[in-house]
Coordinates of C-alpha atoms in Angstrom, one line a residue:
Chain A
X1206 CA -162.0 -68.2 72.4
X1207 CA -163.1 -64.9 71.7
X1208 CA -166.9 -64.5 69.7
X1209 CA -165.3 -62.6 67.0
X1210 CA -163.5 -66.1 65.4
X1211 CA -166.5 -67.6 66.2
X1212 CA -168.4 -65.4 63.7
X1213 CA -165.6 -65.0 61.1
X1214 CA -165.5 -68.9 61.0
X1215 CA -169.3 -68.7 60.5
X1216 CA -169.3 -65.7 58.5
X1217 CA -169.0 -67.4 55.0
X1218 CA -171.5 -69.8 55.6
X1219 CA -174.5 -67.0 56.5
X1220 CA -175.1 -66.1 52.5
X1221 CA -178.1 -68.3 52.5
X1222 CA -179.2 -68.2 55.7
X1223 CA -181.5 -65.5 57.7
X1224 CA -179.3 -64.0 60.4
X1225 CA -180.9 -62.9 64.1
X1226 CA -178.5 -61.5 66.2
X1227 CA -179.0 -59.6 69.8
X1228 CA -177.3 -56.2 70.4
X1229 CA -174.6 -54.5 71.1
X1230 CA -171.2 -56.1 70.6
X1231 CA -173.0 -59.6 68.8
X1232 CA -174.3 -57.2 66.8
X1233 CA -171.5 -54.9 65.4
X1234 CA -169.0 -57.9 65.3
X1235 CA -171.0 -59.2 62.8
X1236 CA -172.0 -55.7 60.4
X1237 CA -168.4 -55.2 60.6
X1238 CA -167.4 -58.7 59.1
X1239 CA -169.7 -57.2 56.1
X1240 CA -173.7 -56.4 56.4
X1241 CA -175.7 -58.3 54.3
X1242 CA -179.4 -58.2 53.8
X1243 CA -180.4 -61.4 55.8
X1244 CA -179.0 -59.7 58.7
X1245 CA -181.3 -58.9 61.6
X1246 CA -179.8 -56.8 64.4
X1247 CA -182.1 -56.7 67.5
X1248 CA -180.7 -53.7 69.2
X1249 CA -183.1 -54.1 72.1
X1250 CA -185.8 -56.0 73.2
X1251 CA -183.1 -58.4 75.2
X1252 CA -183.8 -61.9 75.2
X1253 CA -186.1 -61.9 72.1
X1254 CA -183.7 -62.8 69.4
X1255 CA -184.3 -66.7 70.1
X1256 CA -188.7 -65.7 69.3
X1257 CA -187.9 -64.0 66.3
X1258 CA -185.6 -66.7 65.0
X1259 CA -188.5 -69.3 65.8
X1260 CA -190.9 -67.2 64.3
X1261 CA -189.1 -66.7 61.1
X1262 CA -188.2 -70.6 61.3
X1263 CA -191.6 -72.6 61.6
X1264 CA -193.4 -69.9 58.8
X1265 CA -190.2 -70.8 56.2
X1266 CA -189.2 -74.3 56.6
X1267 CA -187.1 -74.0 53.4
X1268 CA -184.8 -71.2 55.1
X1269 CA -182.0 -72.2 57.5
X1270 CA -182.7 -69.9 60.5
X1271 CA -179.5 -68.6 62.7
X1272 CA -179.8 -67.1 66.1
X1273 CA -176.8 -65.3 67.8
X1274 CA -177.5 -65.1 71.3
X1275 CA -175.8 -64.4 74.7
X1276 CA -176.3 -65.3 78.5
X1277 CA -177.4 -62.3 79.3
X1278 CA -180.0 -61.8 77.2
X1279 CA -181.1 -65.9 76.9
X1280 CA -181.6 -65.7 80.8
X1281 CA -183.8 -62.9 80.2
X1282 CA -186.3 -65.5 78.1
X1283 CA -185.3 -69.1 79.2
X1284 CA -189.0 -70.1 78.2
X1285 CA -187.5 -69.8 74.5
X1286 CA -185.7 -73.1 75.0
X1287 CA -189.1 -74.8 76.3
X1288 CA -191.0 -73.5 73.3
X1289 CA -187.7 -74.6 70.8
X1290 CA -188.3 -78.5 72.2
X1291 CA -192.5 -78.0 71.8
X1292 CA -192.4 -76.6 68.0
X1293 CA -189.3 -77.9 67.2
X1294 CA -188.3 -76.7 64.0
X1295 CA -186.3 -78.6 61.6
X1296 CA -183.9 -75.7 60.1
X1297 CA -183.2 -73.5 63.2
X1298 CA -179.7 -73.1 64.5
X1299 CA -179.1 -71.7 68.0
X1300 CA -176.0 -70.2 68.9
X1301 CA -175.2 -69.0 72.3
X1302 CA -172.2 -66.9 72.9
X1303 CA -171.8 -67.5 76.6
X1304 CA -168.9 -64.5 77.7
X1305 CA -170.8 -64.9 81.9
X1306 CA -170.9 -60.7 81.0
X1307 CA -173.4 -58.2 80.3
X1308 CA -171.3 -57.0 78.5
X1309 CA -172.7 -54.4 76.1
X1310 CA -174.9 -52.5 79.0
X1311 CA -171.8 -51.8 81.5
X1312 CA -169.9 -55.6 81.9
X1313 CA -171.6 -56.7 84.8
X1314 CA -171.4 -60.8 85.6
X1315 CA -174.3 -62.6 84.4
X1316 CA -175.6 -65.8 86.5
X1317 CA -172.9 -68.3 84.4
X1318 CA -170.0 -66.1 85.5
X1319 CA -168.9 -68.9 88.3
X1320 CA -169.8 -71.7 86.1
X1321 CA -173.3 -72.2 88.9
X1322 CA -175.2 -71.8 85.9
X1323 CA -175.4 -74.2 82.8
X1324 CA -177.4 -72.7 79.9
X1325 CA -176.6 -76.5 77.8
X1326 CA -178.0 -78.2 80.5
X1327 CA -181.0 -76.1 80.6
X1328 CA -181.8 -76.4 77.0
X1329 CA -181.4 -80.0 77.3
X1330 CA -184.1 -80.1 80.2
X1331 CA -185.9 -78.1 78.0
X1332 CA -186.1 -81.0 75.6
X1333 CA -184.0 -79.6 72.8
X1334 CA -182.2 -82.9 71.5
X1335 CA -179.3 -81.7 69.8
X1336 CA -177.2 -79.5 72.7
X1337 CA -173.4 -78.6 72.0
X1338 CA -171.4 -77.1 74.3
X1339 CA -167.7 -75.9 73.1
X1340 CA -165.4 -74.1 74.5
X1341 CA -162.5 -73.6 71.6
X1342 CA -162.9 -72.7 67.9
X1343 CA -161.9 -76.2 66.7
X1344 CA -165.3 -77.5 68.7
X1345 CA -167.2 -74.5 67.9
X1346 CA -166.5 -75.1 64.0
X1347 CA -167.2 -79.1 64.5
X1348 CA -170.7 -77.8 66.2
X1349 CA -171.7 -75.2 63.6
X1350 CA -170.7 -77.7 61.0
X1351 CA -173.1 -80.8 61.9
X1352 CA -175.7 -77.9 63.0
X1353 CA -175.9 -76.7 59.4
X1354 CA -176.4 -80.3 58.3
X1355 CA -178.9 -81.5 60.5
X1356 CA -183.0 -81.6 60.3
X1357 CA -184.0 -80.7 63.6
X1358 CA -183.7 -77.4 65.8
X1359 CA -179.9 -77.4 67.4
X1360 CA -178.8 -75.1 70.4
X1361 CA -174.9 -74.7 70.3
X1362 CA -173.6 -72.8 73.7
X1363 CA -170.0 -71.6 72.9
X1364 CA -167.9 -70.1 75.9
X1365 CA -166.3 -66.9 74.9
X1366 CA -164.5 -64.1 76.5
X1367 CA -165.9 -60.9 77.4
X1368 CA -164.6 -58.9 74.8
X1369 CA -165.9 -57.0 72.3
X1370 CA -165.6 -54.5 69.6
X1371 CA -163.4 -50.9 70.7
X1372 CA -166.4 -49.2 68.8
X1373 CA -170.2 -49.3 68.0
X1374 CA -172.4 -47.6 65.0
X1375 CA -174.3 -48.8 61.9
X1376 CA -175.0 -46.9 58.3
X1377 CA -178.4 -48.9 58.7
X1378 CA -181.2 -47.6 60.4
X1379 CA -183.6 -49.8 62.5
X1380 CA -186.8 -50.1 60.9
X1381 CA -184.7 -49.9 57.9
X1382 CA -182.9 -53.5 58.6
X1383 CA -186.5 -54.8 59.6
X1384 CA -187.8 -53.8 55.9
X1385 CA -185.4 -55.2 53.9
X1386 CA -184.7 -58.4 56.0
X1387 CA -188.0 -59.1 55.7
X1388 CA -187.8 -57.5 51.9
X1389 CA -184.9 -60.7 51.7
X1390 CA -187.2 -63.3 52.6
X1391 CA -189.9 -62.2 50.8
X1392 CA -187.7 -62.1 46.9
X1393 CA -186.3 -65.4 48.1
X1394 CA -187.9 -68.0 46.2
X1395 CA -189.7 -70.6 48.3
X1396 CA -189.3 -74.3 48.1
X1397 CA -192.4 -76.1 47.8
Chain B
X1484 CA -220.6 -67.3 84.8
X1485 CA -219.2 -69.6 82.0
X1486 CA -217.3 -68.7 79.1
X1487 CA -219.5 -68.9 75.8
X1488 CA -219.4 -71.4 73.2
X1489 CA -220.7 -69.7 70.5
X1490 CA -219.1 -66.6 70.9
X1491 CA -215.5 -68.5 70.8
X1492 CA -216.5 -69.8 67.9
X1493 CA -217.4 -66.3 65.7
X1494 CA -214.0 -64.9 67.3
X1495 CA -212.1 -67.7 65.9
X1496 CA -213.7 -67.6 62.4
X1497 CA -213.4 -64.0 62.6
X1498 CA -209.6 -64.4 62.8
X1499 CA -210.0 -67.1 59.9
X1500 CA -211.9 -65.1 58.0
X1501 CA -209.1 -62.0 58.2
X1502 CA -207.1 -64.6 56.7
X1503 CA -204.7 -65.7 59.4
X1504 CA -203.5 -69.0 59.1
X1505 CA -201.2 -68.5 62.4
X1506 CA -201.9 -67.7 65.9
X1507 CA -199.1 -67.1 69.4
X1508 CA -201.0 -67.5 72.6
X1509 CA -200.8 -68.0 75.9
X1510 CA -204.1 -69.5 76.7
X1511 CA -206.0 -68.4 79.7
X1512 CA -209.7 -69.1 80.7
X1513 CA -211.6 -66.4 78.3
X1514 CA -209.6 -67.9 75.4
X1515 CA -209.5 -71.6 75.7
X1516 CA -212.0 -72.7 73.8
X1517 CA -211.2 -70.8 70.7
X1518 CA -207.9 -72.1 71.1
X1519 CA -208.2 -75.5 71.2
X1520 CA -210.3 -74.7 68.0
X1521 CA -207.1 -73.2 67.1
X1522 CA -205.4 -76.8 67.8
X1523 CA -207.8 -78.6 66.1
X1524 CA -207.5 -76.8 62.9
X1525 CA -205.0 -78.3 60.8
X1526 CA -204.7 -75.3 58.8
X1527 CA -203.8 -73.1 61.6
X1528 CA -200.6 -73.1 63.2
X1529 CA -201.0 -72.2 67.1
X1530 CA -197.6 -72.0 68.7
X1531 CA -198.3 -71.6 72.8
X1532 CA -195.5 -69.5 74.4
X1533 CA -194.3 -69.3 78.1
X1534 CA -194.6 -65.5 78.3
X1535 CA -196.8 -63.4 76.2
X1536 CA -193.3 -61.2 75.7
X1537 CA -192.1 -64.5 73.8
X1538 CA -195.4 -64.1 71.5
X1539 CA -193.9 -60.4 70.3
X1540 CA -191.0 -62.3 69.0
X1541 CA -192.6 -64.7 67.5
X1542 CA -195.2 -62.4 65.8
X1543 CA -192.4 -60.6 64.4
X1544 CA -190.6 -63.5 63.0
X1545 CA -193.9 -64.4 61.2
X1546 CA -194.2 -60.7 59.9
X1547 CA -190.3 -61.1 58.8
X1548 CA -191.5 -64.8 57.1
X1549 CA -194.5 -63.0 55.1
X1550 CA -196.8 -64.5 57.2
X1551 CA -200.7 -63.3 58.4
X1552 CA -200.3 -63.9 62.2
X1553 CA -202.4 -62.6 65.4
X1554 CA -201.2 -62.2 69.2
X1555 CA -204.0 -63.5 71.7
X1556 CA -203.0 -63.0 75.4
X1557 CA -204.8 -61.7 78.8
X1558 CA -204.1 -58.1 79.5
X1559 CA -201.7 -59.1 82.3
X1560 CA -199.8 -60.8 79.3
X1561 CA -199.8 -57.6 77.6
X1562 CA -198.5 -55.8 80.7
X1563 CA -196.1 -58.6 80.8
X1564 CA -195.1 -57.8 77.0
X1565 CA -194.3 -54.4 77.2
X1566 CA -190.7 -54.4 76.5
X1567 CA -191.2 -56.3 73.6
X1568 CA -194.0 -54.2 72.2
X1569 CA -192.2 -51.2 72.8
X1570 CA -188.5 -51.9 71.9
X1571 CA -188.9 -54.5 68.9
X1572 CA -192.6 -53.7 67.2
X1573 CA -192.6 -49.8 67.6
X1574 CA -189.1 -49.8 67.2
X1575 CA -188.8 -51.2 64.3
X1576 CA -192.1 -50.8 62.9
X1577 CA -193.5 -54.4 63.0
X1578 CA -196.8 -55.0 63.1
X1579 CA -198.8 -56.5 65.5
X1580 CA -202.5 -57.9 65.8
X1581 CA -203.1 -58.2 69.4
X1582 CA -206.8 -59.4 70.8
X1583 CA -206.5 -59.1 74.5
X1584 CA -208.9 -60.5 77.1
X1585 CA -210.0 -57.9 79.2
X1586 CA -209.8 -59.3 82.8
X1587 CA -210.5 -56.8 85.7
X1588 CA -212.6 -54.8 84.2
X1589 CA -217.0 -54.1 84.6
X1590 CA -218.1 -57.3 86.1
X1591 CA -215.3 -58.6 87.7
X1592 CA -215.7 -61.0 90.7
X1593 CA -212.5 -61.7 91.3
X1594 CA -210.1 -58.8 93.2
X1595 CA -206.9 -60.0 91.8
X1596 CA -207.9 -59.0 88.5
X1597 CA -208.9 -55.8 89.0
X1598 CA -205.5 -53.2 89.2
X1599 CA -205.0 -54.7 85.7
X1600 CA -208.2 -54.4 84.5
X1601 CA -208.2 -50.9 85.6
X1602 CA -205.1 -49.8 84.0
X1603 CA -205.4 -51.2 80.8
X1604 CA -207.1 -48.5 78.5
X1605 CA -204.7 -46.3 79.8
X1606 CA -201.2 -48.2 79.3
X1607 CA -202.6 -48.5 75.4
X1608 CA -202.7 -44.6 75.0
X1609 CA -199.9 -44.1 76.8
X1610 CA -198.4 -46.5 74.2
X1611 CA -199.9 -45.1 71.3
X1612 CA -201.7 -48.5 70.5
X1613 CA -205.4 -48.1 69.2
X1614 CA -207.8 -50.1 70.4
X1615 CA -211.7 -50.7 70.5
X1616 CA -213.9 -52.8 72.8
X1617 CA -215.1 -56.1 71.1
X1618 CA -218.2 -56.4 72.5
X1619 CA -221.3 -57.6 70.0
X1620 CA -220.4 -61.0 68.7
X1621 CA -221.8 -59.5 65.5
X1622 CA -219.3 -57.0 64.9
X1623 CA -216.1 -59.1 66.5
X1624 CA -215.3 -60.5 62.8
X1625 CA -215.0 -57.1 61.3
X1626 CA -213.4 -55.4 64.5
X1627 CA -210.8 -58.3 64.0
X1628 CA -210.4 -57.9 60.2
X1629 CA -210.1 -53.9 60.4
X1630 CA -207.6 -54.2 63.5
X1631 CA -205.5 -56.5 61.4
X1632 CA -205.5 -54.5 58.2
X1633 CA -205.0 -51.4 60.8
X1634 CA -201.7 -53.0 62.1
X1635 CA -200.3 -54.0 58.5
X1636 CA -200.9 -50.6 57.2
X1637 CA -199.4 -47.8 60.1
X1638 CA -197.2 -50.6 60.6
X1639 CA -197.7 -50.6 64.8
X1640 CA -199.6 -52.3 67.2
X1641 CA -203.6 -52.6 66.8
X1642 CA -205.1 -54.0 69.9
X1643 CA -209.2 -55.4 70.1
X1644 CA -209.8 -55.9 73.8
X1645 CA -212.3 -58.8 74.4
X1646 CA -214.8 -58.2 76.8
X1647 CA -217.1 -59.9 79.3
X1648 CA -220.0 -59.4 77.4
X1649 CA -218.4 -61.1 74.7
X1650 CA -216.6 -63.8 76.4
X1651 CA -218.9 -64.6 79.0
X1652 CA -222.8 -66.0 79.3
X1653 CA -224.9 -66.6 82.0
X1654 CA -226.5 -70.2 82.0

């Protein structure tokens, strides 16, 4: 499975929902499937997507939240999953495309490379109650699915390859996304 | 040495009365007792991260969300938070309300403290962050209030570093 059908197959269902995605090849899979203003592109700051997800989250309950995240960068704040399971929130979705690669800084193996490290089964010690794990598009889909549904924070670990996008670059700059995502939470009317 | 009561208590209605309604922390001895008036107020939301570079993401998320929202960590926490501070808030121009206890510093007892202590004036300038010294409980509410406001408008960190004199009595 490769993290590009993961996020076409996902793609349609983002309209409503405010996007968090890490950098590098996350990142440009998902401008090039079409950039829309609930899009947030961390392009740094590794491992922070998760805490500005849950930050966006628990102050707007009435918005479903949606994380893209990788190994590499989720190892770099495992505490995220602990704080996920203390303040859980009921509309956060989790998504962690697992491809064992640091991919985007130079494609060096990450800790689940050899399958000695289990980022589900950490979340799930964490305390996070709803943990899929999938490793093809048909479980990915059945994941994202019952995620979307569900009241309570989900963590969804999805084992891709390490393979990404033959080119990188945005018409969007970076404080620019920062103002008008949070410009499209702001005009988005809130539910009492 | 004990931490003060009542000075806990203006800080903490100083940050209510700059009209935040939502707090990241991770608690340490200076700021325990304003936080756990932070947990028992229900109109405050205190989330309590593992890593004060988790609180950057946070604070940013509740920037994004339209939400009033101050950062309180020990200055090792801010060392700790650099990454975040430097390649999500200045990057993309989030603000960010940081009070910081000032461990290390004139006064301190304890050696471990100390390199910290020392070198955290001048990791804020060399970060661009301004900063003032909170130390006259009757000028903490403003300082609070004007460091927020300061952090909303430039659109960058604003940092108020909590002092002994402030955080501390003698019994």
């Amino acid at each position: 499975m490769e993290r590009r059908h993961c996020l076409e197959l996902m793609y349609p269902e983002l309209e409503d929902k405010a996007v968090v995605t890490i950098m590098g090849a996350c990142a440009q899979e998902l401008y090039d499937l079409g950039h829309r203003e609930n899009f947030f592109y961390l392009q740094h700051a590794m491992g922070l997507a998760s805490s500005i997800g849950l930050g966006v989250a628990l102050h707007r309950p009435d918005t479903k939240v949606v994380v893209l995240d990788g190994d590499g960068s989720v190892l770099m704040n495992l505490g995220t999953f602990a704080t996920l399971a203390r303040y859980p929130p009921a509309n956060l979705v989790h998504v962690v495309f697992d491809n064992g690669s640091l991919l985007s800084t130079g494609g060096f193996e990450t800790q689940t490379t050899h399958g000695t490290t289990d980022l589900a089964g950490i979340a799930r010690a964490s305390g996070i109650e709803h943990v899929a794990h999938a490793d093809d598009v048909m479980a990915f889909g059945e994941a994202v699915i019952e995620a979307f549904e569900r009241e309570g924070p989900s963590v969804i670990v999805a084992r891709v390859k390490a393979v990404g996008p033959d080119h990188y670059g945005m018409d969007l700059h970076l404080p620019e996304n920062a103002f008008r995502f949070a410009r499209w939470l702001s005009e988005r009317p809130r539910a009492s | 040495m004990t931490v003060s009561y009542e000075h806990s208590k203006i800080v903490y209605e100083g940050i209510r009365a700059a009209g935040i309604r939502s707090i990241s922390a991770l608690p340490e001895t200076w700021l325990g007792l304003l936080l756990q008036r932070a947990e028992d107020d229900p109109e405050m939301t205190l989330i309590q991260v593992t890593k004060e570079e988790e609180a950057i993401g946070i604070a940013a998320g509740a920037y994004f969300a339209g939400e009033p929202h101050v950062l309180l960590m020990q200055n090792h926490g801010f060392l700790a938070a650099i990454n975040g501070i430097v390649s999500l808030a200045q990057l993309y121009h989030v603000p960010l309300c940081m009070l910081i206890a000032l461990r290390g510093h004139w006064g301190e007892p304890y050696p471990w403290h100390t390199r910290g202590g020392i070198v955290t004036e001048e990791v804020l300038r060399a970060l661009d962050i301004p900063f003032e010294y909170a130390r006259d409980p009757e000028r903490v509410a403003q300082q609070i209030r004007e460091g927020y406001t300061l952090s909303r408008s430039s659109l960058w960190p604003t940092a108020l570093l909590l002092t002994r004199d402030l955080m501390e009595e003698y019994p």
